[in-house]
XYZ file of C-alpha atoms in Angstrom:
239
model
C 1.333 42.310 0.917
C 2.556 43.295 -2.552
C -0.796 42.262 -4.022
C -2.660 44.474 -1.550
C -0.407 47.439 -2.349
C -0.931 46.991 -6.081
C -4.688 46.541 -5.681
C -4.805 49.629 -3.481
C -2.745 51.821 -5.798
C -3.994 50.716 -9.238
C -7.502 52.297 -9.243
C -6.207 55.669 -8.117
C -3.436 55.821 -10.688
C -5.738 54.583 -13.451
C -8.299 57.310 -12.757
C -5.603 59.955 -12.328
C -4.122 58.983 -15.705
C -7.553 59.251 -17.305
C -8.186 62.789 -16.056
C -4.585 63.873 -16.644
C -4.764 62.817 -20.300
C -7.944 64.865 -20.698
C -5.793 67.990 -20.353
C -5.207 68.465 -24.095
C -3.875 71.995 -24.418
C -1.114 72.439 -21.840
C -0.585 69.310 -19.698
C 0.588 69.935 -16.152
C 4.132 68.991 -15.059
C 4.164 65.408 -13.797
C 6.208 66.474 -10.763
C 3.503 68.964 -9.745
C 0.742 66.398 -10.218
C 2.655 63.843 -8.129
C 3.309 66.491 -5.490
C -0.410 67.139 -5.093
C -1.150 63.397 -5.216
C 1.222 62.621 -2.339
C 0.043 65.702 -0.434
C -3.467 64.281 -0.721
C -2.207 60.937 0.584
C -0.565 62.577 3.619
C -3.719 64.333 4.796
C -5.075 60.948 5.807
C -3.019 61.359 9.010
C -4.669 64.521 10.413
C -8.060 63.395 9.119
C -7.775 60.010 10.872
C -6.670 61.745 14.078
C -9.581 64.215 14.072
C -12.136 61.506 13.302
C -10.628 59.308 16.042
C -10.917 62.133 18.598
C -14.511 62.857 17.599
C -15.363 59.188 18.071
C -13.334 58.416 21.205
C -14.523 61.558 22.990
C -18.076 60.645 22.042
C -18.527 64.044 20.417
C -20.481 62.382 17.624
C -22.086 58.969 17.411
C -20.399 56.956 14.668
C -23.649 55.889 12.990
C -25.447 59.230 13.288
C -26.345 61.530 10.417
C -24.045 64.162 11.912
C -21.071 61.778 11.841
C -21.782 60.765 8.251
C -21.804 64.369 7.045
C -19.023 65.589 9.360
C -16.714 62.924 7.913
C -17.342 64.298 4.428
C -16.807 67.855 5.671
C -13.462 67.049 7.318
C -12.110 65.129 4.335
C -13.243 67.638 1.719
C -12.000 70.599 3.776
C -8.482 69.155 3.949
C -8.515 68.339 0.242
C -9.795 71.833 -0.564
C -7.008 73.349 1.552
C -4.318 71.466 -0.385
C -5.957 72.437 -3.670
C -6.060 76.104 -2.698
C -2.708 76.573 -0.957
C -0.547 74.356 -3.194
C -2.219 74.183 -6.611
C -4.378 77.316 -6.903
C -1.524 79.608 -5.863
C 0.980 77.918 -8.196
C 2.053 79.519 -11.472
C 1.346 76.147 -13.107
C -2.388 76.659 -12.529
C -2.820 78.662 -15.727
C -5.877 77.270 -17.526
C -9.407 76.225 -16.520
C -8.843 72.468 -16.863
C -5.989 72.571 -14.335
C -8.458 72.656 -11.447
C -9.784 69.254 -12.470
C -6.287 67.775 -12.834
C -5.198 68.973 -9.397
C -8.557 68.334 -7.751
C -8.581 64.709 -8.859
C -4.885 64.311 -8.046
C -5.373 65.386 -4.421
C -8.590 63.416 -3.990
C -7.095 60.262 -5.503
C -3.984 60.602 -3.344
C -6.219 60.528 -0.276
C -8.410 57.763 -1.717
C -5.363 55.622 -2.540
C -3.922 55.890 0.972
C -7.339 55.123 2.451
C -7.805 52.205 0.051
C -4.477 50.594 0.944
C -5.233 50.816 4.668
C -8.722 49.393 4.173
C -7.522 46.430 2.116
C -4.741 45.709 4.616
C -7.315 45.511 7.410
C -10.164 43.788 5.552
C -8.659 41.764 2.708
C -8.372 41.662 -1.063
C -11.969 40.553 -1.601
C -13.061 44.184 -1.247
C -10.661 45.513 -3.898
C -13.193 45.706 -6.759
C -15.967 47.253 -4.638
C -13.534 49.826 -3.255
C -12.333 50.731 -6.749
C -15.856 51.183 -8.113
C -17.300 53.058 -5.138
C -15.058 55.018 -2.719
C -12.068 55.543 -5.022
C -14.259 56.579 -7.968
C -16.367 58.705 -5.640
C -13.352 60.620 -4.366
C -12.175 61.203 -7.945
C -15.541 62.721 -8.875
C -15.673 64.884 -5.747
C -12.253 66.145 -6.849
C -13.540 66.881 -10.356
C -16.381 68.993 -8.978
C -14.176 70.773 -6.445
C -11.555 71.497 -9.093
C -14.099 72.727 -11.622
C -15.527 75.389 -9.338
C -12.175 76.505 -7.943
C -11.019 76.966 -11.551
C -14.054 79.123 -12.223
C -13.031 81.234 -9.235
C -9.461 81.469 -10.534
C -10.415 82.812 -13.945
C -13.520 84.874 -13.216
C -13.435 88.664 -13.104
C -16.453 88.696 -10.801
C -16.639 87.939 -7.079
C -14.665 84.811 -6.259
C -15.963 83.910 -2.817
C -19.296 82.356 -3.959
C -17.347 79.972 -6.219
C -14.825 79.197 -3.464
C -17.742 78.375 -1.191
C -19.420 76.214 -3.829
C -16.126 74.394 -4.572
C -16.092 73.215 -0.947
C -19.751 72.817 0.000
C -20.953 70.940 -3.094
C -18.363 68.131 -2.714
C -19.170 68.012 1.029
C -22.883 67.557 0.259
C -22.273 64.916 -2.426
C -19.793 63.111 -0.169
C -22.271 63.159 2.714
C -25.012 61.643 0.542
C -22.531 58.999 -0.648
C -21.652 58.080 2.955
C -25.305 57.988 3.963
C -26.257 55.635 1.135
C -23.208 53.423 1.660
C -23.516 53.077 5.431
C -27.300 52.977 5.761
C -28.356 51.188 2.596
C -25.148 49.455 1.558
C -26.424 47.774 -1.587
C -25.673 48.076 -5.288
C -29.364 48.773 -5.840
C -29.069 52.096 -4.017
C -25.446 52.941 -4.834
C -25.532 52.298 -8.589
C -27.988 55.105 -9.490
C -26.074 57.549 -7.316
C -22.728 56.597 -8.848
C -24.201 56.974 -12.340
C -25.411 60.423 -11.367
C -21.941 61.339 -10.012
C -20.253 60.168 -13.219
C -22.742 62.061 -15.375
C -22.354 65.221 -13.298
C -18.559 64.917 -13.085
C -18.042 64.239 -16.795
C -20.310 67.172 -17.621
C -17.934 69.388 -15.608
C -14.966 67.853 -17.436
C -16.572 68.713 -20.769
C -17.282 72.300 -19.679
C -13.719 72.683 -18.402
C -12.356 71.442 -21.737
C -14.414 74.080 -23.548
C -13.237 76.768 -21.111
C -9.596 75.811 -21.658
C -10.070 75.894 -25.424
C -11.588 79.370 -25.220
C -8.849 80.458 -22.817
C -6.090 79.592 -25.288
C -8.016 81.024 -28.227
C -8.002 84.396 -26.486
C -4.263 84.369 -25.723
C -2.371 86.824 -27.960
C 0.230 85.537 -30.397
C 3.731 86.465 -29.232
C 5.603 87.996 -32.127
C 9.307 87.334 -31.760
C 11.773 89.610 -33.587
C 13.978 87.802 -36.096
C 17.604 88.893 -36.388
C 19.025 89.472 -39.895
C 22.681 89.344 -40.952
C 22.621 93.110 -41.398
C 21.789 93.511 -37.716
C 18.268 94.689 -38.410
C 15.269 92.994 -36.849
C 11.947 92.176 -38.397
C 8.663 91.253 -36.747
C 6.969 88.326 -38.551
C 3.373 88.876 -39.549
C 0.660 86.260 -39.021
C -2.462 86.009 -41.095
């Protein structure tokens, strides 16, 4: 049991650490990152309930195209909701890279909970495949979601197209992932898609790093008055 828990948790925390350490300029509070991580883990409960109802009521056929894409829609919608209502509205979300930190945190919280349950039901022999495919996939969907919601946060133009893109693009990519995994189910088909996801996700990470750098370059220097023994104050000058 302990081995399954460790195998289920390790990939998520490893990937979260990787993306967290990419935040070079103003790292997010660990408590806030853990809060979003565990919030992401908890949404597995309503998601599992909704998917169970859809299946048991025969609203969708489990192996149909609709079911494959509706699963991605449900999961990404709940993750997007946590990202928007907890992270986006927080005062801690104050630079472009923060969207990626919180997006991956929420996604990996969900992926970790899902991974533990899967390994408990199916065994440790799937641990490596799960780490390389679903857990990594969720992390990259979180990167893309977080990137576009950050663009919405810091743009002076209309926000709603970016909000829409931050939800629909991960839904589409997740749906394609599910389709390939459930209908093809081989490394021959999954490997090129995962390479594409990593390329696309890391490109967004790079762009977010540049945006954060530019964001802090534009911030004005705060000039703090210095008190002198005479009671007078002087403003330091910066060259």
